[in-house]
Short mmCIF file of C-alpha atoms and ligand atoms in Angstrom, two decimals:
data_model
loop_
_atom_site.label_atom_id
_atom_site.label_comp_id
_atom_site.label_asym_id
_atom_site.label_seq_id
_atom_site.Cartn_x
_atom_site.Cartn_y
_atom_site.Cartn_z
CA MET A 163 -138.08 58.26 232.88
CA ALA A 164 -138.12 61.69 231.14
CA SER A 165 -136.90 61.39 227.55
CA VAL A 166 -134.55 63.92 225.97
CA PRO A 167 -136.19 65.75 223.00
CA ALA A 168 -134.92 64.27 219.74
CA ASP A 169 -133.85 66.06 216.53
CA LEU A 170 -134.85 63.11 214.34
CA VAL A 171 -137.96 61.10 215.13
CA ILE A 172 -138.91 58.05 213.06
CA VAL A 173 -142.57 57.12 213.40
CA ALA A 174 -143.54 53.69 212.04
CA ASN A 175 -146.20 51.20 213.00
CA ARG A 176 -143.64 48.67 214.13
CA LEU A 177 -140.47 49.04 216.15
CA PRO A 178 -137.48 47.31 214.57
CA VAL A 179 -137.82 44.66 217.29
CA ASP A 180 -140.85 42.69 218.49
CA ARG A 181 -141.41 41.71 222.08
CA ILE A 182 -141.86 37.95 222.26
CA THR A 183 -141.79 35.38 225.04
CA GLY A 184 -138.47 33.52 225.07
CA PRO A 185 -138.02 29.77 225.64
CA ASP A 186 -137.55 30.40 229.39
CA GLY A 187 -140.89 32.24 229.57
CA GLU A 188 -139.17 35.62 229.93
CA PRO A 189 -139.91 38.46 227.48
CA MET A 190 -137.19 39.03 224.87
CA TRP A 191 -136.68 41.06 221.66
CA ARG A 192 -136.60 39.66 218.13
CA ALA A 193 -136.00 41.51 214.83
CA SER A 194 -139.36 42.48 213.24
CA PRO A 195 -140.22 41.15 209.80
CA GLY A 196 -140.49 43.19 206.63
CA GLY A 197 -138.74 45.59 204.35
CA LEU A 198 -139.47 48.77 206.29
CA VAL A 199 -137.31 47.69 209.21
CA THR A 200 -134.50 46.44 206.95
CA ALA A 201 -134.41 49.82 205.21
CA ILE A 202 -134.92 52.28 208.06
CA GLU A 203 -132.77 50.71 210.78
CA PRO A 204 -129.45 51.80 209.21
CA VAL A 205 -130.84 55.33 208.73
CA LEU A 206 -131.72 55.68 212.41
CA ARG A 207 -128.35 54.23 213.40
CA ALA A 208 -126.51 56.81 211.29
CA ASN A 209 -128.58 59.75 212.56
CA ARG A 210 -128.92 58.85 216.26
CA GLY A 211 -132.62 59.63 216.45
CA VAL A 212 -135.51 57.94 218.19
CA TRP A 213 -137.95 55.39 216.72
CA ILE A 214 -141.57 55.39 217.88
CA GLY A 215 -143.57 52.22 217.15
CA TRP A 216 -145.57 49.25 218.32
CA PRO A 217 -143.57 46.41 219.89
CA GLY A 218 -145.74 43.78 218.21
CA ALA A 219 -147.11 42.21 221.36
CA VAL A 220 -150.79 42.13 222.30
CA THR A 221 -150.86 44.34 225.35
CA GLY A 222 -153.69 45.16 227.67
CA ALA A 223 -153.21 48.38 229.56
CA VAL A 224 -152.62 51.56 227.61
CA THR A 225 -151.43 54.44 229.75
CA GLY A 226 -151.02 57.77 228.03
CA GLY A 227 -149.59 56.25 224.88
CA SER A 228 -147.02 54.16 226.66
CA GLU A 229 -147.46 50.55 227.60
CA ALA A 230 -147.81 49.84 231.29
CA GLY A 231 -144.36 48.88 232.50
CA MET A 232 -142.78 49.64 229.10
CA GLU A 233 -140.71 52.77 229.01
CA PRO A 234 -138.53 54.09 226.19
CA PHE A 235 -135.46 51.87 226.01
CA GLU A 236 -132.21 51.36 224.14
CA HIS A 237 -131.67 48.24 222.07
CA GLU A 238 -128.34 47.58 220.36
CA GLY A 239 -127.60 51.29 220.20
CA LEU A 240 -131.07 52.34 218.96
CA GLN A 241 -133.40 54.59 221.00
CA LEU A 242 -136.85 53.01 220.91
CA ASP A 243 -140.18 54.35 222.22
CA PRO A 244 -142.89 51.68 222.43
CA ILE A 245 -146.52 52.56 221.73
CA ALA A 246 -149.01 50.13 223.18
CA LEU A 247 -151.94 48.71 221.23
CA SER A 248 -154.80 46.99 223.03
CA ALA A 249 -156.34 43.79 221.66
CA GLU A 250 -159.27 45.82 220.22
CA GLU A 251 -156.89 48.27 218.55
CA ILE A 252 -154.89 45.47 217.00
CA GLU A 253 -158.11 44.09 215.59
CA GLY A 254 -159.56 47.36 214.31
CA PHE A 255 -156.48 49.40 213.40
CA TYR A 256 -153.83 46.80 212.47
CA GLU A 257 -155.60 43.66 211.26
CA GLY A 258 -158.69 45.54 210.12
CA PHE A 259 -158.19 48.94 208.51
CA SER A 260 -154.44 48.65 207.81
CA ASN A 261 -154.31 45.07 206.57
CA ALA A 262 -157.79 44.12 205.40
CA THR A 263 -158.79 47.53 203.94
CA LEU A 264 -155.72 49.51 202.86
CA TRP A 265 -153.28 46.68 202.10
CA PRO A 266 -155.44 44.94 199.45
CA LEU A 267 -156.76 48.28 198.11
CA TYR A 268 -153.24 49.63 197.59
CA HIS A 269 -152.04 46.35 196.03
CA ASP A 270 -154.24 46.39 192.93
CA VAL A 271 -157.16 44.80 194.83
CA VAL A 272 -155.38 41.43 194.58
CA ALA A 273 -157.76 40.47 197.41
CA LYS A 274 -161.08 42.18 198.09
CA PRO A 275 -160.76 45.11 200.52
CA GLU A 276 -163.28 45.29 203.37
CA PHE A 277 -164.72 48.61 204.51
CA HIS A 278 -165.94 48.87 208.12
CA ARG A 279 -166.69 52.11 209.93
CA GLU A 280 -165.48 50.83 213.30
CA TRP A 281 -162.11 49.90 211.77
CA TRP A 282 -161.80 53.46 210.46
CA GLU A 283 -162.52 54.84 213.94
CA ALA A 284 -159.77 52.65 215.40
CA TYR A 285 -157.39 53.85 212.64
CA VAL A 286 -158.08 57.50 213.51
CA ALA A 287 -157.65 56.89 217.26
CA VAL A 288 -154.35 55.02 216.92
CA ASN A 289 -152.97 57.54 214.41
CA ARG A 290 -153.79 60.26 216.93
CA ARG A 291 -151.87 58.46 219.66
CA PHE A 292 -148.80 58.11 217.45
CA ALA A 293 -149.04 61.82 216.53
CA GLU A 294 -149.34 62.90 220.17
CA HIS A 295 -146.39 60.78 221.17
CA ALA A 296 -144.25 62.19 218.34
CA ALA A 297 -145.29 65.74 219.31
CA ASP A 298 -144.09 65.11 222.87
CA ARG A 299 -140.83 63.53 221.78
CA ALA A 300 -139.60 65.92 219.05
CA ALA A 301 -137.22 68.80 219.84
CA LYS A 302 -138.00 72.31 218.56
CA ASN A 303 -137.82 72.41 214.74
CA ALA A 304 -136.99 68.69 214.70
CA MET A 305 -137.43 66.46 211.70
CA VAL A 306 -140.16 63.83 212.03
CA TRP A 307 -140.26 61.12 209.43
CA VAL A 308 -143.51 59.16 209.33
CA HIS A 309 -143.67 55.80 207.54
CA ASP A 310 -146.18 53.75 205.65
CA TYR A 311 -149.86 53.11 205.11
CA GLN A 312 -150.72 52.41 208.75
CA LEU A 313 -150.01 56.05 209.71
CA GLN A 314 -151.29 58.25 206.88
CA LEU A 315 -153.21 60.59 209.20
CA VAL A 316 -150.22 61.30 211.44
CA PRO A 317 -148.66 64.10 209.31
CA GLN A 318 -151.76 66.33 209.54
CA MET A 319 -152.44 65.55 213.22
CA LEU A 320 -148.82 66.25 214.08
CA ARG A 321 -148.74 69.52 212.16
CA GLU A 322 -151.74 70.76 214.12
CA LEU A 323 -149.96 69.94 217.37
CA ARG A 324 -146.49 71.13 216.34
CA PRO A 325 -146.37 73.57 213.41
CA ASP A 326 -142.63 74.13 214.01
CA LEU A 327 -141.70 70.59 212.91
CA ARG A 328 -140.41 69.48 209.54
CA ILE A 329 -142.55 66.51 208.60
CA GLY A 330 -141.75 63.90 205.96
CA PHE A 331 -143.83 60.91 204.97
CA PHE A 332 -142.75 57.85 203.00
CA LEU A 333 -145.11 55.21 201.65
CA HIS A 334 -143.38 51.83 201.38
CA ILE A 335 -146.17 50.17 199.40
CA PRO A 336 -147.69 51.18 196.04
CA PHE A 337 -150.04 54.17 195.91
CA PRO A 338 -153.00 53.04 193.79
CA PRO A 339 -154.47 54.67 190.72
CA ALA A 340 -157.46 56.99 191.29
CA GLU A 341 -159.84 54.36 189.86
CA LEU A 342 -159.10 52.06 192.84
CA PHE A 343 -158.39 54.64 195.57
CA GLN A 344 -161.79 56.16 194.94
CA GLN A 345 -163.48 53.10 196.47
CA LEU A 346 -162.28 54.19 199.91
CA PRO A 347 -165.10 55.87 201.86
CA TRP A 348 -162.49 57.95 203.75
CA ARG A 349 -160.42 58.91 200.66
CA ARG A 350 -160.50 62.63 201.38
CA GLN A 351 -159.39 62.26 205.00
CA ILE A 352 -156.44 60.11 203.95
CA LEU A 353 -155.32 62.62 201.32
CA GLU A 354 -155.64 65.48 203.81
CA GLY A 355 -153.74 63.46 206.40
CA LEU A 356 -150.81 63.04 204.03
CA LEU A 357 -150.87 66.72 203.08
CA GLY A 358 -149.74 67.54 206.64
CA ALA A 359 -146.24 66.55 205.49
CA ASP A 360 -143.81 68.87 203.70
CA LEU A 361 -142.66 66.04 201.48
CA VAL A 362 -144.59 62.88 200.61
CA GLY A 363 -142.34 60.15 199.20
CA PHE A 364 -143.39 57.19 197.06
CA GLN A 365 -141.48 54.22 195.65
CA LEU A 366 -142.20 55.08 192.00
CA PRO A 367 -143.08 58.22 190.02
CA GLY A 368 -146.47 56.67 189.18
CA GLY A 369 -147.44 56.66 192.88
CA ALA A 370 -146.56 60.35 193.25
CA GLN A 371 -148.55 61.19 190.10
CA ASN A 372 -151.58 59.22 191.33
CA PHE A 373 -151.45 61.15 194.61
CA VAL A 374 -151.20 64.62 193.06
CA ARG A 375 -153.99 63.84 190.63
CA LEU A 376 -156.25 62.64 193.46
CA VAL A 377 -155.50 65.70 195.57
CA ARG A 378 -156.51 67.93 192.67
CA GLN A 379 -159.66 65.94 191.91
CA ARG A 380 -160.85 65.05 195.40
CA VAL A 381 -159.58 67.83 197.67
CA GLY A 382 -159.59 70.59 195.10
CA HIS A 383 -156.14 72.04 195.86
CA LYS A 384 -154.12 73.67 193.15
CA THR A 385 -151.24 71.57 191.83
CA HIS A 386 -148.40 72.03 189.41
CA ARG A 387 -146.32 69.01 188.39
CA ASP A 388 -145.20 67.44 191.71
CA LEU A 389 -146.28 70.36 193.92
CA VAL A 390 -149.50 70.91 195.81
CA TYR A 391 -150.38 74.46 196.93
CA LEU A 392 -152.41 74.62 200.12
CA PRO A 393 -154.71 77.52 201.02
CA ASP A 394 -152.57 78.29 204.14
CA GLY A 395 -149.55 79.09 201.92
CA ARG A 396 -147.74 75.80 202.47
CA THR A 397 -146.39 73.80 199.56
CA VAL A 398 -146.26 70.01 199.64
CA ARG A 399 -144.04 68.07 197.26
CA ALA A 400 -144.84 64.53 196.13
CA ALA A 401 -141.93 62.64 194.58
CA ALA A 402 -140.45 59.19 194.04
CA PHE A 403 -137.60 57.87 196.20
CA PRO A 404 -137.08 54.18 195.34
CA ILE A 405 -135.95 52.56 198.57
CA SER A 406 -132.94 50.29 198.87
CA ILE A 407 -130.85 48.25 201.30
CA ASP A 408 -127.48 48.48 203.01
CA VAL A 409 -125.73 46.90 200.02
CA ASP A 410 -122.22 46.86 201.53
CA ASN A 411 -123.48 45.25 204.71
CA PHE A 412 -125.17 42.41 202.79
CA GLU A 413 -122.10 41.89 200.62
CA GLU A 414 -119.85 41.83 203.69
CA LEU A 415 -122.10 39.22 205.28
CA ALA A 416 -122.08 37.11 202.12
CA ARG A 417 -118.27 37.19 202.01
CA LYS A 418 -117.84 35.96 205.59
CA PRO A 419 -116.14 32.52 205.70
CA GLU A 420 -118.82 31.20 208.06
CA VAL A 421 -121.59 32.34 205.70
CA ILE A 422 -119.83 30.71 202.73
CA ALA A 423 -119.47 27.50 204.79
CA ARG A 424 -123.13 27.68 205.78
CA ALA A 425 -124.18 28.11 202.11
CA LYS A 426 -122.29 24.92 201.30
CA GLU A 427 -123.93 23.14 204.24
CA ILE A 428 -127.36 24.19 202.93
CA ARG A 429 -126.61 22.73 199.49
CA ASP A 430 -125.29 19.53 201.08
CA ALA A 431 -128.44 19.22 203.16
CA LEU A 432 -130.51 19.58 199.98
CA GLY A 433 -128.64 16.62 198.48
CA ASN A 434 -126.29 18.71 196.35
CA PRO A 435 -128.66 19.23 193.45
CA ARG A 436 -127.29 20.82 190.29
CA LYS A 437 -129.58 23.84 190.75
CA VAL A 438 -131.23 25.46 193.77
CA LEU A 439 -134.16 27.83 193.22
CA LEU A 440 -135.14 30.11 196.11
CA GLY A 441 -138.14 32.19 197.18
CA VAL A 442 -138.13 34.35 200.34
CA ASP A 443 -141.24 36.27 201.38
CA ARG A 444 -143.59 37.15 204.15
CA LEU A 445 -146.51 34.77 203.73
CA ASP A 446 -148.60 37.31 201.86
CA TYR A 447 -151.08 36.88 199.00
CA THR A 448 -149.47 39.78 197.12
CA LYS A 449 -146.17 37.91 196.80
CA GLY A 450 -147.21 35.43 194.10
CA ILE A 451 -145.80 32.40 195.94
CA HIS A 452 -148.55 30.25 194.47
CA ALA A 453 -147.69 31.26 190.89
CA ARG A 454 -144.01 30.42 191.17
CA LEU A 455 -144.57 27.06 192.92
CA ARG A 456 -147.18 26.06 190.35
CA ALA A 457 -144.81 26.97 187.51
CA PHE A 458 -142.05 24.92 189.12
CA GLY A 459 -144.47 22.03 189.82
CA GLU A 460 -145.58 21.95 186.19
CA LEU A 461 -141.97 21.78 184.98
CA VAL A 462 -141.35 18.85 187.33
CA ALA A 463 -144.61 17.16 186.30
CA ALA A 464 -143.67 17.47 182.62
CA GLY A 465 -140.33 15.77 183.34
CA GLU A 466 -138.42 18.90 182.33
CA LEU A 467 -136.91 19.12 185.82
CA ASP A 468 -135.86 16.20 187.99
CA VAL A 469 -136.17 16.67 191.75
CA GLU A 470 -132.67 15.31 192.32
CA GLU A 471 -131.30 17.86 189.87
CA ALA A 472 -133.29 20.96 190.82
CA VAL A 473 -134.96 21.78 194.14
CA PHE A 474 -137.03 24.74 195.24
CA VAL A 475 -136.50 26.26 198.68
CA GLN A 476 -139.39 28.50 199.69
CA VAL A 477 -139.02 30.47 202.92
CA ALA A 478 -142.37 32.00 203.92
CA THR A 479 -142.46 33.81 207.24
CA PRO A 480 -145.97 33.75 208.73
CA SER A 481 -147.48 37.23 208.70
CA ARG A 482 -150.76 38.82 209.94
CA GLU A 483 -151.98 35.36 210.85
CA ARG A 484 -155.33 36.41 212.27
CA VAL A 485 -156.45 38.09 209.05
CA GLU A 486 -158.76 35.75 207.10
CA GLN A 487 -157.10 36.16 203.68
CA TYR A 488 -153.73 35.22 205.17
CA ARG A 489 -155.15 32.08 206.77
CA VAL A 490 -156.69 31.06 203.46
CA LEU A 491 -153.37 31.63 201.69
CA ARG A 492 -151.47 29.53 204.20
CA ASP A 493 -153.88 26.61 203.77
CA ASP A 494 -153.74 26.90 199.97
CA LEU A 495 -149.96 26.86 199.94
CA ASP A 496 -149.78 23.95 202.39
CA ARG A 497 -152.01 22.00 200.03
CA LEU A 498 -150.07 22.95 196.90
CA VAL A 499 -146.67 22.11 198.41
CA GLY A 500 -148.06 18.86 199.85
CA ARG A 501 -149.44 17.86 196.46
CA ILE A 502 -146.25 18.62 194.53
CA ASN A 503 -144.05 16.88 197.11
CA GLY A 504 -146.46 13.95 197.40
CA ASP A 505 -146.61 13.44 193.63
CA TYR A 506 -143.00 14.09 192.65
CA GLY A 507 -140.75 14.02 195.72
CA ARG A 508 -138.54 11.05 196.55
CA ILE A 509 -137.30 9.81 199.92
CA GLY A 510 -134.77 12.41 201.04
CA SER A 511 -135.50 14.61 197.97
CA PRO A 512 -138.67 16.68 198.34
CA ALA A 513 -139.29 18.84 195.27
CA ILE A 514 -139.95 21.86 197.49
CA SER A 515 -138.38 22.57 200.89
CA TYR A 516 -140.99 24.79 202.52
CA LEU A 517 -139.93 26.67 205.64
CA HIS A 518 -141.87 29.00 207.93
CA ALA A 519 -138.93 30.10 210.08
CA SER A 520 -137.60 33.61 210.58
CA TYR A 521 -133.81 33.76 210.24
CA PRO A 522 -130.95 36.02 211.31
CA ARG A 523 -129.39 38.08 208.52
CA GLU A 524 -126.33 35.77 208.25
CA GLU A 525 -128.62 32.84 207.46
CA MET A 526 -130.47 34.91 204.85
CA ALA A 527 -127.12 35.77 203.23
CA ALA A 528 -126.17 32.06 203.25
CA LEU A 529 -129.48 31.18 201.56
CA TYR A 530 -128.90 33.85 198.91
CA ARG A 531 -125.38 32.48 198.36
CA ALA A 532 -126.72 28.93 198.09
CA ALA A 533 -129.32 29.77 195.42
CA ASP A 534 -128.64 29.61 191.68
CA VAL A 535 -131.98 31.17 190.80
CA MET A 536 -133.90 33.63 192.96
CA VAL A 537 -137.60 33.69 192.07
CA VAL A 538 -139.50 36.88 193.03
CA THR A 539 -142.99 36.94 191.53
CA PRO A 540 -145.30 39.37 193.40
CA TYR A 541 -148.62 40.35 191.79
CA ARG A 542 -147.87 43.85 193.12
CA ASP A 543 -145.10 45.03 195.45
CA GLY A 544 -143.95 48.53 196.46
CA MET A 545 -140.28 47.65 195.98
CA ASN A 546 -139.26 44.12 197.10
CA LEU A 547 -136.00 44.29 199.01
CA VAL A 548 -135.42 40.54 198.80
CA ALA A 549 -134.55 40.97 195.11
CA LYS A 550 -131.97 43.63 195.98
CA GLU A 551 -130.55 41.55 198.85
CA TYR A 552 -129.99 38.62 196.48
CA VAL A 553 -128.12 40.83 194.02
CA ALA A 554 -126.04 42.37 196.84
CA CYS A 555 -124.92 38.90 197.96
CA ARG A 556 -123.82 37.69 194.48
CA TYR A 557 -120.35 39.28 194.57
CA ASN A 558 -119.02 36.75 192.02
CA ASP A 559 -121.48 38.08 189.43
CA ASP A 560 -123.20 34.71 189.27
CA GLY A 561 -126.78 33.61 189.98
CA ALA A 562 -130.00 34.52 188.19
CA LEU A 563 -132.87 36.74 189.28
CA ILE A 564 -136.41 36.16 188.04
CA LEU A 565 -138.42 39.26 188.92
CA SER A 566 -142.05 40.27 188.52
CA GLU A 567 -142.57 43.34 186.39
CA PHE A 568 -145.13 44.40 189.04
CA ALA A 569 -142.48 44.83 191.77
CA GLY A 570 -141.05 48.32 192.22
CA ALA A 571 -137.57 46.76 191.98
CA ALA A 572 -138.24 45.90 188.32
CA TYR A 573 -137.80 49.58 187.41
CA GLU A 574 -134.15 49.38 188.46
CA LEU A 575 -133.22 45.72 187.97
CA ARG A 576 -133.90 45.64 184.23
CA GLN A 577 -131.40 42.82 183.60
CA ALA A 578 -133.40 40.30 185.63
CA TRP A 579 -135.65 37.85 183.82
CA LEU A 580 -138.74 40.03 184.03
CA VAL A 581 -142.03 38.13 184.21
CA ASN A 582 -145.76 38.68 184.43
CA PRO A 583 -146.75 36.42 187.36
CA TYR A 584 -150.26 36.00 185.96
CA ASP A 585 -148.74 34.34 182.88
CA LEU A 586 -147.69 30.88 184.11
CA ASN A 587 -146.17 29.86 180.79
CA GLY A 588 -144.10 33.03 180.84
CA VAL A 589 -142.87 32.22 184.36
CA LYS A 590 -142.02 28.68 183.23
CA ASP A 591 -140.07 30.06 180.25
CA ALA A 592 -138.13 32.36 182.55
CA ILE A 593 -137.27 29.49 184.93
CA ARG A 594 -136.10 27.37 181.98
CA GLU A 595 -133.98 30.18 180.59
CA ALA A 596 -132.49 31.14 183.94
CA LEU A 597 -131.59 27.51 184.69
CA HIS A 598 -129.89 27.08 181.33
CA ALA A 599 -128.28 30.51 180.96
CA ASP A 600 -124.55 30.45 180.29
CA GLU A 601 -122.06 31.97 182.70
CA LYS A 602 -121.33 34.92 180.46
CA ASP A 603 -124.97 35.91 180.22
CA LEU A 604 -125.44 35.55 183.98
CA ALA A 605 -122.33 37.62 184.72
CA ARG A 606 -123.32 40.37 182.29
CA ARG A 607 -126.76 40.71 183.85
CA MET A 608 -125.60 40.46 187.47
CA ARG A 609 -122.72 42.93 187.00
CA THR A 610 -125.09 45.60 185.71
CA MET A 611 -127.64 45.00 188.46
CA ARG A 612 -124.92 45.17 191.11
CA LYS A 613 -123.72 48.49 189.73
CA THR A 614 -127.27 49.79 189.88
CA ILE A 615 -127.88 48.89 193.52
CA LYS A 616 -124.44 50.05 194.64
CA ALA A 617 -125.09 53.47 193.14
CA ALA A 618 -128.44 53.76 194.93
CA ASP A 619 -128.14 52.13 198.34
CA ILE A 620 -130.02 52.95 201.52
CA THR A 621 -127.64 55.78 202.48
CA ALA A 622 -128.19 57.51 199.14
CA TRP A 623 -131.96 56.99 199.53
CA ALA A 624 -132.08 58.57 203.00
CA ARG A 625 -129.79 61.40 201.95
CA SER A 626 -131.90 62.27 198.94
CA PHE A 627 -135.11 62.30 201.01
CA LEU A 628 -133.63 64.37 203.84
CA GLU A 629 -131.98 66.85 201.44
CA GLU A 630 -135.24 67.27 199.60
CA MET A 631 -136.96 67.94 202.94
CA ASP A 632 -134.59 70.86 203.52
CA ILE A 633 -135.33 72.33 200.10
CA VAL A 634 -139.11 71.98 200.37
CA ARG A 635 -139.22 73.38 203.87
CA SER A 636 -137.00 76.38 203.19
CA ALA A 637 -139.28 77.29 200.29
CA HIS A 638 -142.26 77.60 202.64
CA GLY A 639 -143.99 80.88 202.67
CA LYS A 640 -142.00 81.99 199.64
CA ALA A 641 -143.58 79.73 197.08
CA LEU A 642 -145.68 81.61 194.57
CA LEU A 643 -148.41 80.01 192.59
CA PRO A 644 -147.21 79.56 189.03
CA ALA A 645 -149.31 81.28 186.43
CA ASP A 646 -149.98 78.09 184.51
CA LYS A 647 -151.04 75.94 187.43
CA THR A 648 -153.08 72.91 186.38
P1 ADP B 781 -142.13 43.22 202.69
O1 ADP B 781 -141.71 44.55 203.19
O2 ADP B 781 -143.44 43.24 201.98
O3 ADP B 781 -142.10 42.14 203.72
P2 ADP B 781 -139.57 43.07 201.20
O4 ADP B 781 -139.08 42.04 200.24
O5 ADP B 781 -139.41 44.47 200.73
O6 ADP B 781 -141.09 42.72 201.55
O7 ADP B 781 -138.78 42.94 202.55
C1 ADP B 781 -138.74 41.76 203.30
C2 ADP B 781 -137.59 41.85 204.30
O8 ADP B 781 -137.80 40.85 205.30
C3 ADP B 781 -136.23 41.58 203.68
O9 ADP B 781 -135.26 42.41 204.28
C4 ADP B 781 -135.97 40.11 204.01
O10 ADP B 781 -134.61 39.78 204.15
C5 ADP B 781 -136.69 39.97 205.34
N1 ADP B 781 -137.18 38.59 205.51
C6 ADP B 781 -138.09 37.97 204.76
N2 ADP B 781 -138.29 36.71 205.19
C7 ADP B 781 -137.47 36.54 206.22
C8 ADP B 781 -137.19 35.43 207.10
N3 ADP B 781 -137.81 34.26 206.99
N4 ADP B 781 -136.30 35.63 208.09
C9 ADP B 781 -135.67 36.83 208.21
N5 ADP B 781 -135.87 37.88 207.41
C10 ADP B 781 -136.77 37.74 206.43
O1 F6P B 782 -143.81 47.88 203.80
C1 F6P B 782 -144.48 46.73 204.04
C2 F6P B 782 -144.79 46.40 205.48
O2 F6P B 782 -146.15 46.38 205.64
C3 F6P B 782 -144.27 47.30 206.57
O3 F6P B 782 -145.02 48.45 206.84
C4 F6P B 782 -144.31 46.35 207.69
O4 F6P B 782 -143.53 46.71 208.77
C5 F6P B 782 -143.85 45.05 207.04
O5 F6P B 782 -144.35 45.10 205.75
C6 F6P B 782 -144.29 43.79 207.77
O6 F6P B 782 -145.66 43.78 208.00
P1 F6P B 782 -146.27 43.74 209.47
O7 F6P B 782 -145.68 44.88 210.23
O8 F6P B 782 -147.73 43.82 209.29
O9 F6P B 782 -145.83 42.42 210.05
#
C-alpha cells in the first residue's frame, strides 16, 4: 500500500500500541507502557500526522524497513507505520545500547552502564532505518519530530537525506552532566546526531545547558547561550520544554460515575483502611520503589502504622525484562515485599498489595482516586507523569503527593512533600506528615499544584515546541554570529 506523504511525522522507538498475542492466539494491539506514549498520543491526534515506531514484538523478517506482512495501518484514528526489529536488533539496539548503556548513563549512573562496540553498531544501523523510513514518509518541507534517547542519531541522518525538512528532537529522560556523559566512547557521534535537528528539547534547563556545554567542549562549535552555530550556517537551539499530560482528559475520567464507583470498590477490596498509599511505576531501578517500600515497612515495623489502618498499593508494570539489571530489581522487590508481608501482614490484610498488571486509563484514574497518599520517589526521572496524573485526578483538592526532588516534576510541583529518596528517614518523615496533614493543608497544596498543571498541559507543551520550531527554522541562514560568542 503506497502511503500518502505526511506533513507531521512523529518518530519514536515505540508505537503507541504493542502487538501482542491475544487469549485466542490471534495478534492484537495493546497500549504501550511509558510516559512518552501518554504525552505524544494526544499531540498526534490533534495534528493528524503519522507515527513511525516499533510495534514491540520480536519479529524475524525485516524487509526494507517494514515488517513482513505488516503495512502502515490505522488504529483508533491514528496513522501508524511499524518498523520491524529482528531478535538481534532488539538485543543490541534496544536492550543493549538503549537500555543497558544510555539509560543508566543518563540517569545519574544509578546502575553501571555497559559499553559494547557491537551494541553501538546495532544502534547506528537501527537509527539509520528509522531515518530512512521517515525520509520516505515526510512530505516536502514537512515537520519531523524525533523522540528520545533510542533515536539520537536520527536527526543528523535524516537531515542528510532530506535537507528540506524541519526537524525537532525531544529527549524525555534527563540529559546528564558532562562529567558523566564523557564516559561514553561515542559521545561525539551522539552530539553530532542531535545537532541535525533545528531544535533540541529537554525536560529541564539544566539538560539544555549540559548539552550546549558539551557541544562546545567536545565538538568545538561556537555557542551563545542556548544557541549552537554550525559551520554550514545553520543554528540549533537547545531549550527546556517540561512535558505534561492531557490534564482535562484525566480529570474527566476521574469524575466519571463508574470510575468513582470503581475507586470505592478498590478501597472496599483493601478492607477499607483509613489510609491508602499508592505507587505506580514501570518496574525500573531508577524509580526508587525499593526506597519507598522500605520506608513504609520500617514505619509498620516500628508500630507507627497498623496494616489494618494503612495499606500500600504498589503497581509495577514489568519492563525490559530481559535486561539483567531489571531482572535483579524484580527479584529484590519480590523478596522485600514478601518479607514485609510475611512479617507484618494479617490474613486478608497484606501490608503491601503488589501488582504487576497493566491497566486501562479508567482503572489508573480509579486507583489515583482511591489513594490518599501518592508516593513517587525516583532516584532520577526526566519528568514523571504519574505525579501529574495523580494531581489531575484530585479534583476535590484532596490527597497528598510525596515527590522525589530528583524527578523533573519537582520543578513544577513545589507544594508536594519533596523528598530525597536516598534519605530513608526523610522519606519516613514525609509519609508521616502526609498521612497526618489536615484537610486545609492538603487543599492548599493540591489547589496550587492543580493550577500549575492546568496552565501547562500537553497541548501547551506541544504548541510551545512547534512554535519554537517555526522561529528557529525561519531564522536559518540569517543568523549572524554574535560578537561576544562564548
Ligand atoms: P516512564 O516514562 O519512565 O515510564 P512516567 O511516570 O513519566 O514514567 O510515565 C508512565 C506512564 O505509564 C504514565 O502515563 C502511567 O499512567 C502509565 N503507566 C504506568 N504503569 C501503568 C500500568 N500498570 N498500567 C497502565 N499504565 C501505566
Ligand atoms: O521516556 C521514557 C521511556 O523510555 C520511553 O522512551 C519509552 O517509550 C517508555 O519509557 C517505556 O520504555 P520501553 O519503551 O523501553 O518499554
